[in-house]
Structure formats: C-alpha cells, structure tokens
Amino acid sequence: VLTVRKAQCFCCEHMHVDPVTGKDIPCDRKLVTDALVQWFSEDFGDDVKGGRDAVLDYFDGLAQNAVHPHLESLGSYTVPYAYTLIMGLPPLWFALGRASYVEHLSWHDRMRWACFLGTILFS
C-alpha cells in the first residue's frame, strides 16, 4: 500500500547524520510531508479536521486510487538491451572525442579516463 508515512528516506536510514561528513541532516520525510500539507491544505480550506493527518490521508488516497493503478498496469517493464546500448552512446562519443586530449594528461588522469571508458563500455 502506498503511503507517505511509510516512505523510505535516506536521512532516516542513516539516523539523520550524513555518513560521509558526520554532520546532521534534515529529515526528508518531514520536508516532503510539510510541502504536501502546504499544497493540499488548500483543497480543504479552513475545514481541515485532523490537520496534518487529514491532509496526508487525502494525499495517500490520491496516490492509492489515482496513481497506483497506473503503476500496476505497467507491470514489470524492462528496457531492452539494445536501447540501453543506444542510451550509452552519447557518453561514449564524448569520451572518444576527448581521446585526443588524453595524450596531454598525467598517468593518474589517464587511468581515470580508462576507468570512465570501461564503465561506459561494460555497464
């Protein structure tokens, strides 16, 4: 069941601490629910009974009744391999276009280019 209250978010999974810097980070869920309350409370006017919970219930109802059926109708669609290769061509062309520039790079930078190209070609 789709519900905004049970949505996974990066900040809550990491106890609201950035795993790289160790600094506190704001709660994504709170930011999203605050925005939803601000946007959808206009639909209720001054008659919001239950305040925040009523608005979030309203949004959950929209998601479950208007969006979820369309998502289910898509099934388990996957992108064909040929399309994936085609989508990878522009970055490859960019990298190949920069190949003439590589001769002027240091060994370290050449290794980074090689890793970049390998990632494009073999992903």
Coordinates of C-alpha atoms in Angstrom, one line a residue:
V1 CA 0.0 0.0 0.0
L2 CA 1.3 3.4 -1.0
T3 CA 1.5 5.8 2.0
V4 CA 3.7 8.8 2.5
R5 CA 4.1 8.0 6.2
K6 CA 6.0 4.7 5.4
A7 CA 8.1 6.0 2.6
Q8 CA 11.8 5.1 2.9
C9 CA 14.2 8.0 3.0
F10 CA 18.0 8.3 3.1
C11 CA 18.1 10.5 6.2
C12 CA 16.1 8.2 8.4
E13 CA 18.1 5.1 7.3
H14 CA 21.2 7.0 8.5
M15 CA 19.8 8.4 11.7
H16 CA 19.8 11.9 10.3
V17 CA 23.6 12.0 10.1
D18 CA 25.5 12.3 6.8
P19 CA 27.6 9.1 6.6
V20 CA 30.4 11.0 4.8
T21 CA 30.7 14.2 6.8
G22 CA 29.1 13.1 10.1
K23 CA 27.0 16.3 10.1
D24 CA 23.3 16.4 11.0
I25 CA 21.0 16.4 8.0
P26 CA 17.3 17.4 7.9
C27 CA 14.6 14.8 7.7
D28 CA 13.5 14.3 4.0
R29 CA 10.2 12.8 5.2
K30 CA 9.4 15.9 7.2
L31 CA 10.3 18.2 4.3
V32 CA 8.1 16.3 1.9
T33 CA 5.1 16.0 4.3
D34 CA 5.4 19.7 5.2
A35 CA 5.2 20.5 1.4
L36 CA 2.3 18.2 0.9
V37 CA 0.4 19.8 3.8
Q38 CA 1.1 23.2 2.4
W39 CA 0.0 22.2 -1.2
F40 CA -3.1 20.1 -0.3
S41 CA -4.4 22.0 2.7
E42 CA -5.9 24.5 0.1
D43 CA -8.2 21.7 -1.1
F44 CA -9.7 21.6 2.4
G45 CA -9.9 25.3 3.0
D46 CA -10.5 26.2 6.7
D47 CA -12.4 22.9 7.3
V48 CA -9.3 20.7 7.9
K49 CA -10.3 18.4 10.7
G50 CA -7.4 16.4 11.9
G51 CA -5.0 18.9 10.4
R52 CA -1.8 17.3 9.1
D53 CA -3.1 13.8 9.3
A54 CA -6.2 14.6 7.3
V55 CA -4.1 16.1 4.5
L56 CA -1.7 13.2 4.5
D57 CA -4.6 10.8 4.4
Y58 CA -6.0 12.7 1.5
F59 CA -2.7 12.5 -0.4
D60 CA -2.4 8.8 0.4
G61 CA -5.9 8.3 -1.1
L62 CA -4.9 10.1 -4.3
A63 CA -1.7 8.0 -4.6
Q64 CA -3.6 4.8 -4.0
N65 CA -6.6 5.4 -6.1
A66 CA -5.3 7.6 -9.0
V67 CA -1.6 6.7 -9.3
H68 CA -1.2 3.2 -8.1
P69 CA -3.5 1.5 -10.7
H70 CA -1.5 3.1 -13.5
L71 CA 1.8 1.9 -12.0
E72 CA 0.4 -1.6 -11.7
S73 CA -0.7 -1.5 -15.3
L74 CA 2.9 -1.0 -16.4
G75 CA 3.8 -4.4 -15.0
S76 CA 7.4 -5.3 -14.8
Y77 CA 8.5 -3.5 -18.0
T78 CA 12.2 -3.5 -18.6
V79 CA 14.3 -1.6 -21.1
P80 CA 15.6 -3.8 -23.9
Y81 CA 19.4 -4.3 -24.0
A82 CA 19.7 -2.6 -27.5
Y83 CA 18.0 0.5 -26.1
T84 CA 20.4 0.5 -23.2
L85 CA 23.4 0.4 -25.6
I86 CA 21.9 3.3 -27.6
M87 CA 21.5 5.4 -24.4
G88 CA 25.1 4.8 -23.6
L89 CA 26.4 6.1 -27.0
P90 CA 26.4 9.8 -26.3
P91 CA 28.7 9.5 -23.3
L92 CA 30.9 7.1 -25.3
W93 CA 31.1 9.6 -28.2
F94 CA 32.0 12.3 -25.7
A95 CA 34.8 10.2 -24.2
L96 CA 36.2 9.3 -27.6
G97 CA 36.1 12.9 -28.7
R98 CA 38.2 13.7 -25.7
A99 CA 40.7 10.9 -26.5
S100 CA 43.0 13.2 -28.4
Y101 CA 43.2 15.3 -25.2
V102 CA 44.3 12.3 -23.2
E103 CA 47.9 12.4 -24.6
H104 CA 48.4 15.6 -22.7
L105 CA 47.3 14.1 -19.4
S106 CA 49.3 12.7 -16.5
W107 CA 49.3 9.0 -15.8
H108 CA 46.8 9.4 -13.0
D109 CA 44.3 11.3 -15.2
R110 CA 44.8 8.7 -18.0
M111 CA 43.8 6.0 -15.5
R112 CA 40.7 7.9 -14.6
W113 CA 39.7 8.2 -18.3
A114 CA 40.4 4.4 -18.7
C115 CA 38.1 3.7 -15.8
F116 CA 35.4 6.0 -17.2
L117 CA 35.5 4.4 -20.6
G118 CA 35.5 0.9 -19.0
T119 CA 32.4 1.8 -17.0
I120 CA 30.6 3.0 -20.1
L121 CA 31.6 0.1 -22.3
F122 CA 31.0 -2.7 -19.7
S123 CA 28.0 -1.5 -17.7

